[in-house]
Structures are given as C-alpha cells and as structure tokens.
Amino acid sequence: GQNIDQPTEMTATEGAIVQINCTYQTSGFNGLFWYQQHAGEAPTFLSYNVLDGLEEKGRFSSFLSRSKGYSYLLLKELQMKDSASYLCAVMDSGAGSYQLTFGKGTKLSVIP
Amino acid sequence: DAEITQSPRHKITETGRQVTLACHQTWNHNNMFWYRQDLGHGLRLIHYSYGVQDTNKGEVSDGYSVSRSNTEDLPLTLESAASSQTSVYFCASSTLENEQFFGPGTRLTVL
C-alpha cells in the first residue's frame, strides 16, 4: 500500500515564494507527479520526477528525494491565479501498474 | 485536437437506480481510469483499464463496474445508486508511465 501526506492548507502573498511538501511511503516507486486543480475544475499536470533532484519549469520547480520519500513543489513569483489545490501523486512500480495514488491535496490561497 | 470528455456533466438520480457515466478520449491512450473526489479524501481510484477487454478494480470499486469494448470509451456504471456515491467523478487516460489527462468531471447527486 501507499501513504501520501501533504499539508491541508497554505497561505502565501502575491509575488512571494511558497514550498508545498509531500512525503510518501510506498512498496514500489515509479515516479511522482504534481497536479494543479482549480476549484470546480479537473486536475492538470504540472511536473513529473522519477530521479532525485530538481526539475524546473518556468515559475514552478519540483524536487524529489527517493531515499527520504520526499518531494516538494516550489512556486515562485506567486500570482493570484496560482490559488488552487496542489495534488501530489505517486506511481507504483508493480508489474504493469500505471496507477496513481493521490494525496489529499494542499489548498493554496494567494493573498494580495 | 485530442481530448477527453465526460457526460453528463451533472446528474441527479434516486437511490436504487442504475446510472452510467460516459468517458470518451481521442488521445488513442491504452490506459483509462475512473476516480471519485470527495472532501477530505482526495482522488480515489474506482476502476481502471490497460486496454480493450481489460478491466481492474481500484481502491473503492464496490458498487461500480466498467467495461472496455474499444480504445476510446470506458463507461462507469453504478448498479444501484446509493447516497454514499454522491461525489464528483473524474475520468483520465494515459500512455504507459506518462502523465494522466483528466476529463472535466461529472457531478453526481444521489437523493
């Protein structure tokens, strides 16, 4: 089985930097995904990490440490439109398994 | 452009009725998934399929069934709807180990 933990809510100021942490325990690991979900909408893909290290994509970066079972999503130069839920998801490495197990999500509120 | 669609977008039904939610993708993806999303639980996997005629149970499959007769469609059926199945349902598709693309969701209310 898998267990994924992330903070329930966070608040940050427009223009600032925020880091959303995710810890996981899994019997097998084949990658970690971050999704963004605005209220009332579908999740959309942000990033994918399968090797240790930092992946940067514009204002968003994602970090992975497999030995620590830890990832974070870093959002820079926050904008009001970044107010959303951020979902951490782990892909199991079982044979033929492409399932994702999701954390409960972190609701980020960006304030002026 | 390739896309994934769900219908209906909103549905109200009564306890005990059979309900089918449609999911259609034009990505030509082999993998398709159904999730439900509830406050306090996040996204939970109901059923999934890795190709035509293949279906598998997920974490919360009781009371649900799926069938995969072609690559494009994975309909989700609630055999006898219960109030506990009131939720937002998302369909998703992917290729191998790549990211999943989600449909717009169906909000189902069971009275």
PDB file of C-alpha atoms in Angstrom:
ATOM      1  CA  GLY A   1       0.000   0.000   0.000  1.00  0.00           C
ATOM      2  CA  GLN A   2       0.899   3.659  -0.189  1.00  0.00           C
ATOM      3  CA  ASN A   3       0.607   6.575   2.215  1.00  0.00           C
ATOM      4  CA  ILE A   4       0.971  10.136   0.974  1.00  0.00           C
ATOM      5  CA  ASP A   5       0.971  13.194   3.222  1.00  0.00           C
ATOM      6  CA  GLN A   6       0.829  16.862   2.344  1.00  0.00           C
ATOM      7  CA  PRO A   7      -0.375  19.918   4.269  1.00  0.00           C
ATOM      8  CA  THR A   8      -4.083  20.618   4.038  1.00  0.00           C
ATOM      9  CA  GLU A   9      -3.891  24.360   3.533  1.00  0.00           C
ATOM     10  CA  MET A  10      -1.299  27.089   2.965  1.00  0.00           C
ATOM     11  CA  THR A  11      -1.476  30.836   2.501  1.00  0.00           C
ATOM     12  CA  ALA A  12       1.117  32.972   0.750  1.00  0.00           C
ATOM     13  CA  THR A  13       1.458  36.530  -0.510  1.00  0.00           C
ATOM     14  CA  GLU A  14       1.393  37.589  -4.143  1.00  0.00           C
ATOM     15  CA  GLY A  15       4.941  37.848  -5.505  1.00  0.00           C
ATOM     16  CA  ALA A  16       6.390  35.573  -2.839  1.00  0.00           C
ATOM     17  CA  ILE A  17       7.758  32.010  -2.990  1.00  0.00           C
ATOM     18  CA  VAL A  18       5.946  29.030  -1.479  1.00  0.00           C
ATOM     19  CA  GLN A  19       7.061  25.430  -0.990  1.00  0.00           C
ATOM     20  CA  ILE A  20       4.499  22.624  -0.752  1.00  0.00           C
ATOM     21  CA  ASN A  21       5.877  19.436   0.760  1.00  0.00           C
ATOM     22  CA  CYS A  22       4.840  15.855   0.113  1.00  0.00           C
ATOM     23  CA  THR A  23       6.044  12.751   1.919  1.00  0.00           C
ATOM     24  CA  TYR A  24       5.214   9.242   0.818  1.00  0.00           C
ATOM     25  CA  GLN A  25       5.629   5.635   1.805  1.00  0.00           C
ATOM     26  CA  THR A  26       5.282   3.063  -0.945  1.00  0.00           C
ATOM     27  CA  SER A  27       6.118  -0.565  -1.563  1.00  0.00           C
ATOM     28  CA  GLY A  28       7.395   0.315  -5.033  1.00  0.00           C
ATOM     29  CA  PHE A  29       8.152   3.632  -6.705  1.00  0.00           C
ATOM     30  CA  ASN A  30       7.957   4.594 -10.354  1.00  0.00           C
ATOM     31  CA  GLY A  31       7.629   8.354 -10.280  1.00  0.00           C
ATOM     32  CA  LEU A  32       5.983  11.274  -8.521  1.00  0.00           C
ATOM     33  CA  PHE A  33       3.582  13.706 -10.150  1.00  0.00           C
ATOM     34  CA  TRP A  34       2.270  17.121  -9.156  1.00  0.00           C
ATOM     35  CA  TYR A  35      -1.095  18.335 -10.404  1.00  0.00           C
ATOM     36  CA  GLN A  36      -2.858  21.669 -10.066  1.00  0.00           C
ATOM     37  CA  GLN A  37      -6.608  21.790  -9.569  1.00  0.00           C
ATOM     38  CA  HIS A  38      -8.628  24.989  -9.559  1.00  0.00           C
ATOM     39  CA  ALA A  39     -11.949  24.888  -7.750  1.00  0.00           C
ATOM     40  CA  GLY A  40     -14.626  23.145  -9.818  1.00  0.00           C
ATOM     41  CA  GLU A  41     -12.173  22.072 -12.494  1.00  0.00           C
ATOM     42  CA  ALA A  42     -10.183  18.979 -13.468  1.00  0.00           C
ATOM     43  CA  PRO A  43      -6.615  18.367 -12.285  1.00  0.00           C
ATOM     44  CA  THR A  44      -3.939  19.448 -14.757  1.00  0.00           C
ATOM     45  CA  PHE A  45      -0.396  18.086 -14.922  1.00  0.00           C
ATOM     46  CA  LEU A  46       2.433  20.234 -13.559  1.00  0.00           C
ATOM     47  CA  SER A  47       5.512  18.038 -13.165  1.00  0.00           C
ATOM     48  CA  TYR A  48       6.974  14.548 -13.037  1.00  0.00           C
ATOM     49  CA  ASN A  49      10.035  13.355 -11.099  1.00  0.00           C
ATOM     50  CA  VAL A  50      11.440   9.842 -11.257  1.00  0.00           C
ATOM     51  CA  LEU A  51      15.106  10.588 -10.438  1.00  0.00           C
ATOM     52  CA  ASP A  52      16.458  12.501  -7.470  1.00  0.00           C
ATOM     53  CA  GLY A  53      16.919  16.201  -7.953  1.00  0.00           C
ATOM     54  CA  LEU A  54      15.218  19.342  -9.084  1.00  0.00           C
ATOM     55  CA  GLU A  55      13.109  19.769 -12.210  1.00  0.00           C
ATOM     56  CA  GLU A  56      12.454  23.372 -13.196  1.00  0.00           C
ATOM     57  CA  LYS A  57       9.668  24.552 -15.449  1.00  0.00           C
ATOM     58  CA  GLY A  58       9.180  28.299 -15.544  1.00  0.00           C
ATOM     59  CA  ARG A  59       7.911  29.588 -12.188  1.00  0.00           C
ATOM     60  CA  PHE A  60       7.347  26.043 -10.937  1.00  0.00           C
ATOM     61  CA  SER A  61      10.002  23.580  -9.759  1.00  0.00           C
ATOM     62  CA  SER A  62       9.679  20.122  -8.256  1.00  0.00           C
ATOM     63  CA  PHE A  63      12.212  18.246  -6.158  1.00  0.00           C
ATOM     64  CA  LEU A  64      12.483  14.553  -5.328  1.00  0.00           C
ATOM     65  CA  SER A  65      14.485  12.542  -2.800  1.00  0.00           C
ATOM     66  CA  ARG A  66      13.684   8.855  -3.211  1.00  0.00           C
ATOM     67  CA  SER A  67      15.762   7.782  -0.204  1.00  0.00           C
ATOM     68  CA  LYS A  68      13.766  10.137   2.046  1.00  0.00           C
ATOM     69  CA  GLY A  69      10.380   9.554   0.399  1.00  0.00           C
ATOM     70  CA  TYR A  70      10.076  13.308  -0.010  1.00  0.00           C
ATOM     71  CA  SER A  71       9.143  15.792  -2.678  1.00  0.00           C
ATOM     72  CA  TYR A  72       8.308  19.454  -2.806  1.00  0.00           C
ATOM     73  CA  LEU A  73       6.716  21.797  -5.299  1.00  0.00           C
ATOM     74  CA  LEU A  74       8.185  25.299  -5.362  1.00  0.00           C
ATOM     75  CA  LEU A  75       6.149  28.160  -6.781  1.00  0.00           C
ATOM     76  CA  LYS A  76       7.969  31.435  -7.410  1.00  0.00           C
ATOM     77  CA  GLU A  77       6.637  34.931  -8.092  1.00  0.00           C
ATOM     78  CA  LEU A  78       3.206  33.919  -6.899  1.00  0.00           C
ATOM     79  CA  GLN A  79       0.217  35.221  -8.800  1.00  0.00           C
ATOM     80  CA  MET A  80      -3.405  35.357  -7.739  1.00  0.00           C
ATOM     81  CA  LYS A  81      -4.227  32.735 -10.369  1.00  0.00           C
ATOM     82  CA  ASP A  82      -1.989  30.269  -8.500  1.00  0.00           C
ATOM     83  CA  SER A  83      -4.706  29.970  -5.860  1.00  0.00           C
ATOM     84  CA  ALA A  84      -5.690  26.313  -6.297  1.00  0.00           C
ATOM     85  CA  SER A  85      -5.252  22.863  -4.798  1.00  0.00           C
ATOM     86  CA  TYR A  86      -1.959  21.096  -5.496  1.00  0.00           C
ATOM     87  CA  LEU A  87      -2.061  17.318  -5.617  1.00  0.00           C
ATOM     88  CA  CYS A  88       0.916  15.046  -5.036  1.00  0.00           C
ATOM     89  CA  ALA A  89       0.605  11.592  -6.639  1.00  0.00           C
ATOM     90  CA  VAL A  90       2.859   8.549  -6.633  1.00  0.00           C
ATOM     91  CA  MET A  91       3.051   5.885  -9.330  1.00  0.00           C
ATOM     92  CA  ASP A  92       3.567   2.350  -8.104  1.00  0.00           C
ATOM     93  CA  SER A  93       6.188   0.172  -9.747  1.00  0.00           C
ATOM     94  CA  GLY A  94       4.269  -3.099  -9.559  1.00  0.00           C
ATOM     95  CA  ALA A  95       4.271  -5.154 -12.718  1.00  0.00           C
ATOM     96  CA  GLY A  96       2.131  -3.490 -15.349  1.00  0.00           C
ATOM     97  CA  SER A  97       0.975  -0.889 -12.875  1.00  0.00           C
ATOM     98  CA  TYR A  98       0.451   2.665 -14.100  1.00  0.00           C
ATOM     99  CA  GLN A  99      -1.859   3.677 -11.324  1.00  0.00           C
ATOM    100  CA  LEU A 100      -1.500   6.890  -9.410  1.00  0.00           C
ATOM    101  CA  THR A 101      -2.205   7.184  -5.705  1.00  0.00           C
ATOM    102  CA  PHE A 102      -3.048  10.760  -4.761  1.00  0.00           C
ATOM    103  CA  GLY A 103      -2.529  12.697  -1.572  1.00  0.00           C
ATOM    104  CA  LYS A 104      -5.487  14.679  -0.275  1.00  0.00           C
ATOM    105  CA  GLY A 105      -4.154  17.890  -1.797  1.00  0.00           C
ATOM    106  CA  THR A 106      -2.913  21.214  -0.459  1.00  0.00           C
ATOM    107  CA  LYS A 107      -5.211  24.194  -0.882  1.00  0.00           C
ATOM    108  CA  LEU A 108      -3.080  27.258  -1.572  1.00  0.00           C
ATOM    109  CA  SER A 109      -4.540  30.717  -1.107  1.00  0.00           C
ATOM    110  CA  VAL A 110      -2.586  33.617  -2.574  1.00  0.00           C
ATOM    111  CA  ILE A 111      -3.398  36.945  -0.937  1.00  0.00           C
ATOM    112  CA  PRO A 112      -2.570  40.463  -2.166  1.00  0.00           C
TER     113      PRO A 112
ATOM    114  CA  ASP B   1      -7.104  18.442 -31.021  1.00  0.00           C
ATOM    115  CA  ALA B   2      -7.189  15.291 -28.923  1.00  0.00           C
ATOM    116  CA  GLU B   3      -9.346  15.488 -25.833  1.00  0.00           C
ATOM    117  CA  ILE B   4     -11.150  13.563 -23.118  1.00  0.00           C
ATOM    118  CA  THR B   5     -14.830  14.246 -22.500  1.00  0.00           C
ATOM    119  CA  GLN B   6     -17.348  13.152 -19.897  1.00  0.00           C
ATOM    120  CA  SER B   7     -21.129  13.116 -19.968  1.00  0.00           C
ATOM    121  CA  PRO B   8     -23.333  14.120 -18.384  1.00  0.00           C
ATOM    122  CA  ARG B   9     -21.579  16.947 -16.546  1.00  0.00           C
ATOM    123  CA  HIS B  10     -24.260  16.976 -13.851  1.00  0.00           C
ATOM    124  CA  LYS B  11     -26.671  14.221 -12.844  1.00  0.00           C
ATOM    125  CA  ILE B  12     -29.293  13.891 -10.149  1.00  0.00           C
ATOM    126  CA  THR B  13     -30.724  10.441  -9.538  1.00  0.00           C
ATOM    127  CA  GLU B  14     -32.585   8.474  -6.917  1.00  0.00           C
ATOM    128  CA  THR B  15     -31.383   5.743  -4.608  1.00  0.00           C
ATOM    129  CA  GLY B  16     -31.545   2.326  -6.234  1.00  0.00           C
ATOM    130  CA  ARG B  17     -31.443   3.480  -9.857  1.00  0.00           C
ATOM    131  CA  GLN B  18     -28.784   2.342 -12.297  1.00  0.00           C
ATOM    132  CA  VAL B  19     -26.610   5.165 -13.607  1.00  0.00           C
ATOM    133  CA  THR B  20     -23.977   5.162 -16.340  1.00  0.00           C
ATOM    134  CA  LEU B  21     -21.360   7.879 -16.697  1.00  0.00           C
ATOM    135  CA  ALA B  22     -19.651   8.160 -20.064  1.00  0.00           C
ATOM    136  CA  CYS B  23     -15.974   8.826 -20.742  1.00  0.00           C
ATOM    137  CA  HIS B  24     -14.577   9.260 -24.255  1.00  0.00           C
ATOM    138  CA  GLN B  25     -10.988  10.050 -25.239  1.00  0.00           C
ATOM    139  CA  THR B  26      -9.457  10.766 -28.625  1.00  0.00           C
ATOM    140  CA  TRP B  27      -5.826  10.536 -27.449  1.00  0.00           C
ATOM    141  CA  ASN B  28      -5.698   6.860 -28.503  1.00  0.00           C
ATOM    142  CA  HIS B  29      -4.443   6.056 -24.995  1.00  0.00           C
ATOM    143  CA  ASN B  30      -4.467   2.448 -23.833  1.00  0.00           C
ATOM    144  CA  ASN B  31      -4.804   3.315 -20.123  1.00  0.00           C
ATOM    145  CA  MET B  32      -8.039   4.726 -18.761  1.00  0.00           C
ATOM    146  CA  PHE B  33      -9.056   5.412 -15.147  1.00  0.00           C
ATOM    147  CA  TRP B  34     -12.085   6.404 -13.104  1.00  0.00           C
ATOM    148  CA  TYR B  35     -11.733   8.373  -9.849  1.00  0.00           C
ATOM    149  CA  ARG B  36     -14.086   9.896  -7.361  1.00  0.00           C
ATOM    150  CA  GLN B  37     -13.223  13.033  -5.445  1.00  0.00           C
ATOM    151  CA  ASP B  38     -14.722  13.842  -2.054  1.00  0.00           C
ATOM    152  CA  LEU B  39     -13.835  16.449   0.555  1.00  0.00           C
ATOM    153  CA  GLY B  40     -11.315  15.041   2.978  1.00  0.00           C
ATOM    154  CA  HIS B  41     -10.400  12.103   0.761  1.00  0.00           C
ATOM    155  CA  GLY B  42      -8.835  13.482  -2.372  1.00  0.00           C
ATOM    156  CA  LEU B  43      -8.935  11.481  -5.590  1.00  0.00           C
ATOM    157  CA  ARG B  44      -9.580   7.773  -5.127  1.00  0.00           C
ATOM    158  CA  LEU B  45      -9.315   5.163  -7.861  1.00  0.00           C
ATOM    159  CA  ILE B  46     -12.502   3.236  -8.669  1.00  0.00           C
ATOM    160  CA  HIS B  47     -11.623   1.124 -11.726  1.00  0.00           C
ATOM    161  CA  TYR B  48      -9.027   1.160 -14.457  1.00  0.00           C
ATOM    162  CA  SER B  49      -8.249  -0.437 -17.801  1.00  0.00           C
ATOM    163  CA  TYR B  50      -4.988  -1.026 -19.656  1.00  0.00           C
ATOM    164  CA  GLY B  51      -6.604  -1.889 -22.970  1.00  0.00           C
ATOM    165  CA  VAL B  52      -9.629  -3.316 -24.767  1.00  0.00           C
ATOM    166  CA  GLN B  53     -11.356  -6.068 -22.758  1.00  0.00           C
ATOM    167  CA  ASP B  54      -9.121  -5.342 -19.741  1.00  0.00           C
ATOM    168  CA  THR B  55     -10.683  -4.008 -16.519  1.00  0.00           C
ATOM    169  CA  ASN B  56      -9.354  -3.906 -12.948  1.00  0.00           C
ATOM    170  CA  LYS B  57     -10.682  -2.898  -9.544  1.00  0.00           C
ATOM    171  CA  GLY B  58      -9.275   0.073  -7.740  1.00  0.00           C
ATOM    172  CA  GLU B  59      -9.342   1.161  -4.133  1.00  0.00           C
ATOM    173  CA  VAL B  60     -13.102   1.911  -3.950  1.00  0.00           C
ATOM    174  CA  SER B  61     -14.709  -0.372  -6.548  1.00  0.00           C
ATOM    175  CA  ASP B  62     -17.695  -1.730  -4.564  1.00  0.00           C
ATOM    176  CA  GLY B  63     -20.975  -0.776  -6.257  1.00  0.00           C
ATOM    177  CA  TYR B  64     -19.297   0.210  -9.537  1.00  0.00           C
ATOM    178  CA  SER B  65     -18.480  -1.593 -12.786  1.00  0.00           C
ATOM    179  CA  VAL B  66     -16.777  -0.713 -16.059  1.00  0.00           C
ATOM    180  CA  SER B  67     -16.430  -2.246 -19.499  1.00  0.00           C
ATOM    181  CA  ARG B  68     -13.889  -1.574 -22.266  1.00  0.00           C
ATOM    182  CA  SER B  69     -15.128  -2.595 -25.702  1.00  0.00           C
ATOM    183  CA  ASN B  70     -12.960  -0.132 -27.639  1.00  0.00           C
ATOM    184  CA  THR B  71      -9.946   2.098 -27.062  1.00  0.00           C
ATOM    185  CA  GLU B  72     -11.902   5.370 -26.829  1.00  0.00           C
ATOM    186  CA  ASP B  73     -14.550   4.628 -24.183  1.00  0.00           C
ATOM    187  CA  LEU B  74     -14.701   3.487 -20.562  1.00  0.00           C
ATOM    188  CA  PRO B  75     -18.250   3.872 -19.204  1.00  0.00           C
ATOM    189  CA  LEU B  76     -18.726   3.686 -15.434  1.00  0.00           C
ATOM    190  CA  THR B  77     -21.940   2.063 -14.164  1.00  0.00           C
ATOM    191  CA  LEU B  78     -23.429   2.383 -10.703  1.00  0.00           C
ATOM    192  CA  GLU B  79     -25.551  -0.740 -10.458  1.00  0.00           C
ATOM    193  CA  SER B  80     -27.850   0.543  -7.701  1.00  0.00           C
ATOM    194  CA  ALA B  81     -27.038   4.111  -6.732  1.00  0.00           C
ATOM    195  CA  ALA B  82     -26.585   4.915  -3.053  1.00  0.00           C
ATOM    196  CA  SER B  83     -26.348   8.279  -1.285  1.00  0.00           C
ATOM    197  CA  SER B  84     -22.743   7.443  -0.390  1.00  0.00           C
ATOM    198  CA  GLN B  85     -21.970   7.605  -4.114  1.00  0.00           C
ATOM    199  CA  THR B  86     -22.782  11.303  -4.300  1.00  0.00           C
ATOM    200  CA  SER B  87     -19.465  12.708  -5.497  1.00  0.00           C
ATOM    201  CA  VAL B  88     -17.539  14.274  -8.346  1.00  0.00           C
ATOM    202  CA  TYR B  89     -16.305  11.658 -10.804  1.00  0.00           C
ATOM    203  CA  PHE B  90     -13.240  12.138 -12.990  1.00  0.00           C
ATOM    204  CA  CYS B  91     -12.136  10.028 -15.910  1.00  0.00           C
ATOM    205  CA  ALA B  92      -8.494  10.069 -17.013  1.00  0.00           C
ATOM    206  CA  SER B  93      -6.304   8.481 -19.675  1.00  0.00           C
ATOM    207  CA  SER B  94      -2.576   7.991 -20.187  1.00  0.00           C
ATOM    208  CA  THR B  95       0.077   6.140 -22.127  1.00  0.00           C
ATOM    209  CA  LEU B  96       2.389   3.843 -20.169  1.00  0.00           C
ATOM    210  CA  GLU B  97       4.125   5.807 -17.411  1.00  0.00           C
ATOM    211  CA  ASN B  98       3.279   9.268 -18.651  1.00  0.00           C
ATOM    212  CA  GLU B  99       1.023  11.803 -17.011  1.00  0.00           C
ATOM    213  CA  GLN B 100      -2.709  11.226 -16.866  1.00  0.00           C
ATOM    214  CA  PHE B 101      -5.027  13.619 -18.683  1.00  0.00           C
ATOM    215  CA  PHE B 102      -8.288  14.275 -16.877  1.00  0.00           C
ATOM    216  CA  GLY B 103     -11.768  14.872 -18.198  1.00  0.00           C
ATOM    217  CA  PRO B 104     -13.867  17.809 -16.920  1.00  0.00           C
ATOM    218  CA  GLY B 105     -15.698  15.712 -14.328  1.00  0.00           C
ATOM    219  CA  THR B 106     -19.292  14.658 -13.616  1.00  0.00           C
ATOM    220  CA  ARG B 107     -21.059  15.878 -10.501  1.00  0.00           C
ATOM    221  CA  LEU B 108     -23.440  13.134  -9.362  1.00  0.00           C
ATOM    222  CA  THR B 109     -26.076  13.591  -6.682  1.00  0.00           C
ATOM    223  CA  VAL B 110     -27.971  10.583  -5.355  1.00  0.00           C
ATOM    224  CA  LEU B 111     -31.146  11.510  -3.447  1.00  0.00           C
TER     225      LEU B 111
END
